[in-house]
Short mmCIF file of C-alpha atoms in Angstrom, two decimals:
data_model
loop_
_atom_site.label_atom_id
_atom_site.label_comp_id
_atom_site.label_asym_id
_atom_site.label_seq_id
_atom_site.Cartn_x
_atom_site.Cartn_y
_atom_site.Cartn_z
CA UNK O 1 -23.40 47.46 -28.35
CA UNK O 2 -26.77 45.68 -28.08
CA UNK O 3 -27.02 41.89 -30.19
CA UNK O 4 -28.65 41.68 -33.44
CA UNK O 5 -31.57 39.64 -34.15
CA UNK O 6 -31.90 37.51 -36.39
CA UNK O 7 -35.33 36.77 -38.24
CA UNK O 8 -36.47 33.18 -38.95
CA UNK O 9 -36.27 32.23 -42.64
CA UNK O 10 -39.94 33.51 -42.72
CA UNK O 11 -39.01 36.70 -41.89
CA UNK O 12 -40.58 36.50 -37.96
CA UNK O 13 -39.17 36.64 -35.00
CA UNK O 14 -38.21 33.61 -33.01
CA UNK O 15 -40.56 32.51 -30.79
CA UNK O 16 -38.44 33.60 -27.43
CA UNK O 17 -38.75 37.10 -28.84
CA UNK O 18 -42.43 36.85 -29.46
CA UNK O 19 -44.67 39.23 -27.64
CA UNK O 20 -46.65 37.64 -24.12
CA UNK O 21 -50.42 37.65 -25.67
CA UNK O 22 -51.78 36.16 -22.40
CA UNK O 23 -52.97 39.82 -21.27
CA UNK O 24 -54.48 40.00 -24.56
CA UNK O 25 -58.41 39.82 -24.90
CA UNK O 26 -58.77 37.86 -28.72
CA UNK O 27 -62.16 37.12 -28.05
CA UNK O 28 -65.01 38.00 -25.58
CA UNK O 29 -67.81 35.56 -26.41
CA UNK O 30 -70.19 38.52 -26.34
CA UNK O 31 -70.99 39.05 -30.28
CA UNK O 32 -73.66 41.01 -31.63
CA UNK O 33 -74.52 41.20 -35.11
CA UNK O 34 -77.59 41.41 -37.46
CA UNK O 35 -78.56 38.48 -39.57
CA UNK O 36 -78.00 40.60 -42.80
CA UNK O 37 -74.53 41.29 -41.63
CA UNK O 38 -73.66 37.58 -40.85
CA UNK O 39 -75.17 36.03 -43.75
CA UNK O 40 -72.80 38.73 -46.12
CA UNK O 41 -70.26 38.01 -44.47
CA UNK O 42 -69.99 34.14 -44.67
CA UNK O 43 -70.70 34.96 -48.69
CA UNK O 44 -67.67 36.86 -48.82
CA UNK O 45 -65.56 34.32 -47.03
CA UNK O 46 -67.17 30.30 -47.79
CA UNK O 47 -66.83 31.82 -51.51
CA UNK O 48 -63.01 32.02 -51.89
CA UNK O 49 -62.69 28.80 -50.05
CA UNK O 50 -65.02 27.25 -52.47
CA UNK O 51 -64.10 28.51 -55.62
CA UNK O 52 -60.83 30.67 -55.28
CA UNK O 53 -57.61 29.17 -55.53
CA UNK O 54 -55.87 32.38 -54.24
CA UNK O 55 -53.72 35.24 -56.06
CA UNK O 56 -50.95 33.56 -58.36
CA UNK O 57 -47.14 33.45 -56.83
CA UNK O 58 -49.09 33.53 -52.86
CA UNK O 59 -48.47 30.43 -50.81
CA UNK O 60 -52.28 30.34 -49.59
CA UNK O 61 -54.47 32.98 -48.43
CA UNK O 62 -56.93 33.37 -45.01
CA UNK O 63 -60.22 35.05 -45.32
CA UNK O 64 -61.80 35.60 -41.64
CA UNK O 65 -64.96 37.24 -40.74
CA UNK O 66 -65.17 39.29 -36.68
CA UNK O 67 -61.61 38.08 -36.03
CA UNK O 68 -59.22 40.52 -34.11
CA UNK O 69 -56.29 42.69 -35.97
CA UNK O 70 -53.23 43.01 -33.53
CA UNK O 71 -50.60 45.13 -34.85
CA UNK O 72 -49.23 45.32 -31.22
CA UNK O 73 -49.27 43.63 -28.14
CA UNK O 74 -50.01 47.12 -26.29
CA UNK O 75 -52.83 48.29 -27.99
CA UNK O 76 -56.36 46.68 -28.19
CA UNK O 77 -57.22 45.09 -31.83
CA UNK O 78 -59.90 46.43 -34.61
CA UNK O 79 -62.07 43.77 -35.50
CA UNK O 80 -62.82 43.60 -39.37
CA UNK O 81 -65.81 42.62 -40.88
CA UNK O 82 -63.81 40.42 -42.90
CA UNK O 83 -60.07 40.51 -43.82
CA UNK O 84 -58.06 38.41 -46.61
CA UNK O 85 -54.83 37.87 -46.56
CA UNK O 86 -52.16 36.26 -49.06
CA UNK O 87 -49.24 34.37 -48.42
CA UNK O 88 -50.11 33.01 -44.87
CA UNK O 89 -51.13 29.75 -43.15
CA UNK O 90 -52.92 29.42 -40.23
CA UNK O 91 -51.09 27.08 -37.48
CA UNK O 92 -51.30 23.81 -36.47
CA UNK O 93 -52.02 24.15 -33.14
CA UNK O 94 -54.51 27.50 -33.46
CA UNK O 95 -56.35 26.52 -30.31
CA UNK O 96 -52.82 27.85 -28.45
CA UNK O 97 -53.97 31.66 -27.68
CA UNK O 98 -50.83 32.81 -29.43
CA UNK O 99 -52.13 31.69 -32.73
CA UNK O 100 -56.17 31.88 -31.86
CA UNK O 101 -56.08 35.83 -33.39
CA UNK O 102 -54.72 37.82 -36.29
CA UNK O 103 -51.12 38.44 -34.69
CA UNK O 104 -49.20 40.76 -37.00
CA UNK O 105 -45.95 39.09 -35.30
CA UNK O 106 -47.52 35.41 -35.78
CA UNK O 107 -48.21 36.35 -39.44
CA UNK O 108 -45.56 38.16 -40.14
CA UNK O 109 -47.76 41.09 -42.30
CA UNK O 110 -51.01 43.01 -42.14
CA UNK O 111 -54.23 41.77 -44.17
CA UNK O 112 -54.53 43.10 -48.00
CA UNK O 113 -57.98 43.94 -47.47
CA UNK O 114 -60.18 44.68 -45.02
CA UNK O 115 -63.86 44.69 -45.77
CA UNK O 116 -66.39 46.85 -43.44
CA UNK O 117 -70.27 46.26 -43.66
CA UNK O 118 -72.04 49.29 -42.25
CA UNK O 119 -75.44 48.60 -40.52
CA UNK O 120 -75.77 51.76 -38.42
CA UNK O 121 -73.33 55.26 -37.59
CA UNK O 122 -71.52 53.82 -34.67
CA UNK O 123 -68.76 51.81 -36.42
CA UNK O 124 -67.02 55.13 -37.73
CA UNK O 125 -66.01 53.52 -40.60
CA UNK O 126 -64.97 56.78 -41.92
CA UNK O 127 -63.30 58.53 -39.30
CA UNK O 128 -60.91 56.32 -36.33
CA UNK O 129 -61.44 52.97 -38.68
CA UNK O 130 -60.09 54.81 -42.08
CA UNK O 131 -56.79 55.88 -39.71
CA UNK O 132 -56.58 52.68 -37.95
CA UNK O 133 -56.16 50.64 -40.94
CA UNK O 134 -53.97 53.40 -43.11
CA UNK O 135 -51.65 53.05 -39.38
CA UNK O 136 -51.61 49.07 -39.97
CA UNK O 137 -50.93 49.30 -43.56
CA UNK O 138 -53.42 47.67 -45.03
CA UNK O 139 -53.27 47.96 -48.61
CA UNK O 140 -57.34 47.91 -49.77
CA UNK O 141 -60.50 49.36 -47.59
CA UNK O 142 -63.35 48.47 -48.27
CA UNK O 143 -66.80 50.45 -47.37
CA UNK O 144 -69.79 48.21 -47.95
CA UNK O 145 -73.33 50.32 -47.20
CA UNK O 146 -76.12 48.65 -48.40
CA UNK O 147 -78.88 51.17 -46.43
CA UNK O 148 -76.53 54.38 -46.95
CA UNK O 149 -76.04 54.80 -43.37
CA UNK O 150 -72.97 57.47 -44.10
CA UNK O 151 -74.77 59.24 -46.76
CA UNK O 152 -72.42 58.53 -49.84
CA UNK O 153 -72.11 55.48 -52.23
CA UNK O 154 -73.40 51.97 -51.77
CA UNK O 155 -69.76 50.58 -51.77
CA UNK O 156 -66.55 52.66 -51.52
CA UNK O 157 -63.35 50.76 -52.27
CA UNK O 158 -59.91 53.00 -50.68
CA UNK O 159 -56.00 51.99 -51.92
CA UNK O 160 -53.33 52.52 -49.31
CA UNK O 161 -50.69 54.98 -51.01
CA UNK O 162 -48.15 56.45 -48.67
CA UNK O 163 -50.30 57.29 -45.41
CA UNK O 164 -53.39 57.56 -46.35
CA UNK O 165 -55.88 55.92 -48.37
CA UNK O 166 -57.31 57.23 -52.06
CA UNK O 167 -60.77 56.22 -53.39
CA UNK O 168 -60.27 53.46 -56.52
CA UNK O 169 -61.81 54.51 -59.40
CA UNK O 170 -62.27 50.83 -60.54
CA UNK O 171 -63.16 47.77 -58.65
CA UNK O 172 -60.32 45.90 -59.07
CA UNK O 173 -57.93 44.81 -56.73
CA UNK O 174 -54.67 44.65 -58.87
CA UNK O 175 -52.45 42.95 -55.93
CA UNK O 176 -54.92 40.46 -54.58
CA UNK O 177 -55.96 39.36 -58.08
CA UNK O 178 -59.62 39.94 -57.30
CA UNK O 179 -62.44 42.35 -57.53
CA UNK O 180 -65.56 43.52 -55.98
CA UNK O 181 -69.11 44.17 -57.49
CA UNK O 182 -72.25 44.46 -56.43
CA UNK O 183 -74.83 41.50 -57.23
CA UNK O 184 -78.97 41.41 -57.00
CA UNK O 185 -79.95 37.78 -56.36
CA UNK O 186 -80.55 35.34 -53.90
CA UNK O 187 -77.99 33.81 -51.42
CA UNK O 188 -78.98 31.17 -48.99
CA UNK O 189 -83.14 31.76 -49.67
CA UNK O 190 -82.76 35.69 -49.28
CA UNK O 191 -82.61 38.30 -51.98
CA UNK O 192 -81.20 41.16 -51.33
CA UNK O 193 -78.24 43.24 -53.19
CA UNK O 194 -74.94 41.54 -52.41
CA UNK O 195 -71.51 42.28 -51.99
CA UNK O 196 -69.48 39.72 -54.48
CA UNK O 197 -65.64 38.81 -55.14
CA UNK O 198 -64.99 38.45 -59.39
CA UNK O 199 -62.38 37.93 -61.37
CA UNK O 200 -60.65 40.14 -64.02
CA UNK O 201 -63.83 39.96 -66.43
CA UNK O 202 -65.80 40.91 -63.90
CA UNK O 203 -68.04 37.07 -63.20
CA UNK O 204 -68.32 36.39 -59.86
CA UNK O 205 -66.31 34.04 -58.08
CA UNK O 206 -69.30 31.50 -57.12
CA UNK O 207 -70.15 29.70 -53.77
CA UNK O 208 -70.16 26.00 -53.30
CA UNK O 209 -73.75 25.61 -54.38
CA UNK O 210 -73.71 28.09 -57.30
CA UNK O 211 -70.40 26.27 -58.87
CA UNK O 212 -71.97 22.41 -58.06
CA UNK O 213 -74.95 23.56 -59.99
CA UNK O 214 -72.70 25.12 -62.69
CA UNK O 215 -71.00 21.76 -62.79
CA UNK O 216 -74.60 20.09 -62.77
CA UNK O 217 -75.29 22.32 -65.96
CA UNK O 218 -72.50 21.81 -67.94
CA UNK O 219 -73.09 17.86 -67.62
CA UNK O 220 -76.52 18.00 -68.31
CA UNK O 221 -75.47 20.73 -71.83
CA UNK O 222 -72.96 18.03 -72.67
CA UNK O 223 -75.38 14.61 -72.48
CA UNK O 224 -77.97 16.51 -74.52
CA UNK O 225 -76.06 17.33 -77.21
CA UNK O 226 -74.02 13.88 -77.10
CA UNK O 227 -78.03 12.61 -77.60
CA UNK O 228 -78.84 15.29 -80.32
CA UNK O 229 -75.50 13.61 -82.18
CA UNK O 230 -76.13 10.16 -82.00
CA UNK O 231 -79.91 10.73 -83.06
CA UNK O 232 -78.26 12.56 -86.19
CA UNK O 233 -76.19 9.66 -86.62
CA UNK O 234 -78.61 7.11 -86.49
CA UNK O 235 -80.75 9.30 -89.36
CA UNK O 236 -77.85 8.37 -91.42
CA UNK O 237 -77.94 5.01 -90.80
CA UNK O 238 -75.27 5.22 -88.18
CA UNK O 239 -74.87 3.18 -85.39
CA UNK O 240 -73.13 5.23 -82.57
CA UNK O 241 -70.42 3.47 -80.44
CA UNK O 242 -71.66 3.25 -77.10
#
């Protein structure tokens, strides 16, 4: 009779079970992107860290842009646009190769949501991609086409149920506590239409710079109207404490 294994309290395996990843390529230092591409995809990702402060009941959350998905140590990875997951941390030592990718084993589960940003017809984001990530599990896919490269809608959110993946008729993401919409404006000096997280009422979840300045606002609303008082009070003879 072969020995059981037992999981760590984490649910992983212990590390002299773990898969050998030095065979593994996690990273070529050959990548190739457009700027539109890179600049929507550091949106998507500086914005939660900013602003978000993750789904309630998750222990953290890691949102990764052109960082490899290994669901085995004997196939080759897909490599997401960007990914978010819930309820994982990142380790301490992440320089070790064993921790430098997304290691299904390391983390213990796949991503929630993938997010693919279409530029041209050779990513088949439709065809091996859609499989791939139904194979994986991944619970949300997400189809962002800004130049309609594959003919059909600007963005095309999937669900994961059973197998295969079913087009959303809304644009919320019920498990990750987020949402998706599309957003005309500028980001970084460049106007364009973006691709946006948002809550359940559908505002944006805002960058560093967009929440600062919202913070800037509000405390420049608040002294004007603490002036517009004490002017009223001194009409009435009213000396306002300082």
């Amino acid at each position: 009779m072969s020995e059981s294994i037992t999981l760590t309290d984490a649910g992983l395996l212990p590390e002299d079970l773990l898969p050998d990843v030095s065979h593994l390529v996690t990273e070529d230092d050959e990548p190739l992107d457009n700027l539109p591409s890179e600049k929507q995809q550091r949106l998507l990702t500086e914005t939660l860290y900013s602003s978000w402060n993750g789904a309630s009941n998750a222990q953290g959350f890691l949102v990764a842009a052109n960082v490899g998905l290994f669901p085995s140590s004997k196939q080759p990875p897909i490599v997401p646009d960007v990914f978010l997951s819930l309820d994982v941390q990142v380790a301490e030592n992440w320089w070790e190769k064993r921790h430098r990718s997304y290691f299904f084993w390391d983390f213990g589960k796949p991503p929630e949501v993938v997010i693919e940003i279409v530029s041209n017809r050779q990513g088949n984001e439709t065809g091996r991609k859609i499989l791939e990530y139904a194979r994986m599990r991944v619970m949300y896919y997400i189809i962002f086409d800004p130049t309609r490269q594959l003919g059909g809608e600007v963005l095309q959110m999937y669900e994961l149920q059973g197998r295969q993946y079913i087009p959303m008729s809304e644009q919320w993401l019920t498990e990750v506590e987020l949402g998706l919409c599309l957003w005309e404006g500028a980001y970084e000096g460049k106007r364009d239409v973006w691709l946006r997280w948002c809550d359940i009422t559908g505002n944006m979840i805002p960058t560093g710079a967009e929440r600062a300045e919202q913070e800037r606002e509000a405390k420049e609303t608040a002294l004007q109207r603490a002036e517009r008082l004490a002017a009223q009070l001194r009409a009435l003879g009213v000396e306002p404490e300082a």
